[in-house]
XYZ file of C-alpha atoms in Angstrom:
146
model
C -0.349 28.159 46.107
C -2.151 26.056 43.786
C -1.661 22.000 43.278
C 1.026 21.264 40.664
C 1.620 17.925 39.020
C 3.821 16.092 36.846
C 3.716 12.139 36.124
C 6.223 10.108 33.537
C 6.736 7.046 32.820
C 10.648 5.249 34.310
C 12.236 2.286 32.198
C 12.734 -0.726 34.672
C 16.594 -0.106 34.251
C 19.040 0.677 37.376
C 20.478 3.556 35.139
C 16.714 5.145 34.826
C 16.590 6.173 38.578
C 19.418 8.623 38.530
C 17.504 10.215 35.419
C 13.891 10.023 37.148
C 15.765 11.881 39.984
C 16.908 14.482 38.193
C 12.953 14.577 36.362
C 11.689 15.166 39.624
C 13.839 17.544 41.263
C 13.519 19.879 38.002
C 9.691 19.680 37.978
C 9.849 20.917 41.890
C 12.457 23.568 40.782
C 10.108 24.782 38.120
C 7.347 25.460 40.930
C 9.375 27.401 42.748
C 10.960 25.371 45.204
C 15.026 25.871 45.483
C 17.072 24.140 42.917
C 19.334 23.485 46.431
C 18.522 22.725 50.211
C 16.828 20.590 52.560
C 13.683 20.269 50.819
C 15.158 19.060 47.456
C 17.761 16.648 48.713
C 15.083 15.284 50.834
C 12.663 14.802 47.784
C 15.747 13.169 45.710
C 16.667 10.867 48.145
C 13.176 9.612 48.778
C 12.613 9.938 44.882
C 16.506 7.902 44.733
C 14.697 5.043 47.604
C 11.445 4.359 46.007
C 12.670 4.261 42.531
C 15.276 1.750 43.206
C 12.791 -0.533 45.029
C 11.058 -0.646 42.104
C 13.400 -1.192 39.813
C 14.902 -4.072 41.909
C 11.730 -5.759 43.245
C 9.327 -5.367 40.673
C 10.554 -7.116 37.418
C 10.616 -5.725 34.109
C 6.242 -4.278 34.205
C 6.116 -0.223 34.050
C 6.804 1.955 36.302
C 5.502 5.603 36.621
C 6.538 8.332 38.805
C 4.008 11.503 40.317
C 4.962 14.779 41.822
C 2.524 16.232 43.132
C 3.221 20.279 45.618
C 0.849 21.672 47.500
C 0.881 24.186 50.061
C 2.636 22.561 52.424
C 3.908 19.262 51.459
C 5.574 17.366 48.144
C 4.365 13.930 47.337
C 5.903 11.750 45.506
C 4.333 8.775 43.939
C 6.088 5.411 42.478
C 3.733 3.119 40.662
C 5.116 -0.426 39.858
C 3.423 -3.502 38.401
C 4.395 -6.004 41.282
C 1.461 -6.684 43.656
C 4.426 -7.344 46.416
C 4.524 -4.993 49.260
C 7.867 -3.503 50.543
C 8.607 -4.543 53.613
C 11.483 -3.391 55.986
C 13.989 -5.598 57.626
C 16.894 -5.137 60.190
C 20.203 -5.190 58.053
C 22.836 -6.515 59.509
C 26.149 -3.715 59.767
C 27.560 -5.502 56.146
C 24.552 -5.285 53.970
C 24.646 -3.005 51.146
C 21.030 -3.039 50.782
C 17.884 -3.063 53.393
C 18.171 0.630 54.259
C 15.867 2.874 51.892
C 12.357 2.453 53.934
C 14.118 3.054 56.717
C 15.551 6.944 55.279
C 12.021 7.579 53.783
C 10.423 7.293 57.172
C 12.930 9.618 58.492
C 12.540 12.030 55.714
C 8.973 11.724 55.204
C 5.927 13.440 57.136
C 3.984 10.214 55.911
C 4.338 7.187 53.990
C 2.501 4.344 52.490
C 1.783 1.676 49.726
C -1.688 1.129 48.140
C -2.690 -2.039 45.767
C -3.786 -0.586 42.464
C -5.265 -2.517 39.622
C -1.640 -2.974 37.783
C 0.411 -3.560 40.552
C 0.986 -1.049 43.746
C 1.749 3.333 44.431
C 4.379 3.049 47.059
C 4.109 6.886 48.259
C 5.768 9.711 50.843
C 5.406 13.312 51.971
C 7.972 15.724 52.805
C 7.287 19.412 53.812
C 7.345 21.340 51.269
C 9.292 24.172 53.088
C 12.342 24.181 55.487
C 11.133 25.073 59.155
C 13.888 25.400 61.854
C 14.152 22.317 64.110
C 12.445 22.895 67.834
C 15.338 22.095 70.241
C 13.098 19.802 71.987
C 11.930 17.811 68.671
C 13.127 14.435 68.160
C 13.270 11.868 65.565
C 12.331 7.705 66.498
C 13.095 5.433 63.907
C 11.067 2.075 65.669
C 13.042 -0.921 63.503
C 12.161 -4.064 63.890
C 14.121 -7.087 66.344
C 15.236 -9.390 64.406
């Protein structure tokens, strides 16, 4: 399969991630990649997580989303103009908020931020295909003690 891309800019607003979302999941679609199943609600949700950080944490400076689908993998790319890394915290059982690095790790086969001259690219991976869990396969979330 070859590489396909698609990048677009996201207006700071809390009503543009639900939008984005619905960008990304399309462009995915378009390559091929069902418009339903584990490998697009994984994408949205990590799409939904990163988005919203940025939104929320990074003031009112640009934001820009990339898709990017290779062979095996999707990665999806949030740019942002804050030089302020994410960083996860334990929330306590009440909090509506403090979760979202927490589902991209599970979701994702890899994860990351990198400094960039505006600001930061807070990044993940998910497979780009839906593989039958091994019975012996778990998942380990390691969260920090608070």
């Amino acid at each position: 399969m070859e590489p396909h891309c698609f990048s677009f800019p996201v207006p700071s607003t809390a009503g543009a991630v639900s939008d984005a979302r619905h960008q990304v999941v399309s462009a995915v679609h378009g390559w091929g990649l069902p418009a339903a199943g584990d490998v697009t609600e994984s994408l949205a949700l990590v799409a939904s997580e990163l988005l919203t950080n940025a939104v929320q944490h990074a003031g009112q400076g640009p934001i820009s989303v990339t898709v990017r689908l290779t062979d095996d993998r999707v990665r999806i790319e949030v740019c942002d103009a804050s030089s302020v890394r994410p960083k996860a915290s334990l929330p306590a059982t009440d909090d509506e908020h403090g979760r979202g690095l927490f589902i991209v790790a599970a979701l994702a086969l890899g994860h990351g931020v990198e400094t960039t001259a505006s600001g930061k690219r807070c990044w993940a991976e998910i497979p780009a295909h839906t593989h039958p869990p091994r019975p012996d396969a778990a998942v380990h979330v390691l969260l920090p003690r608070r």
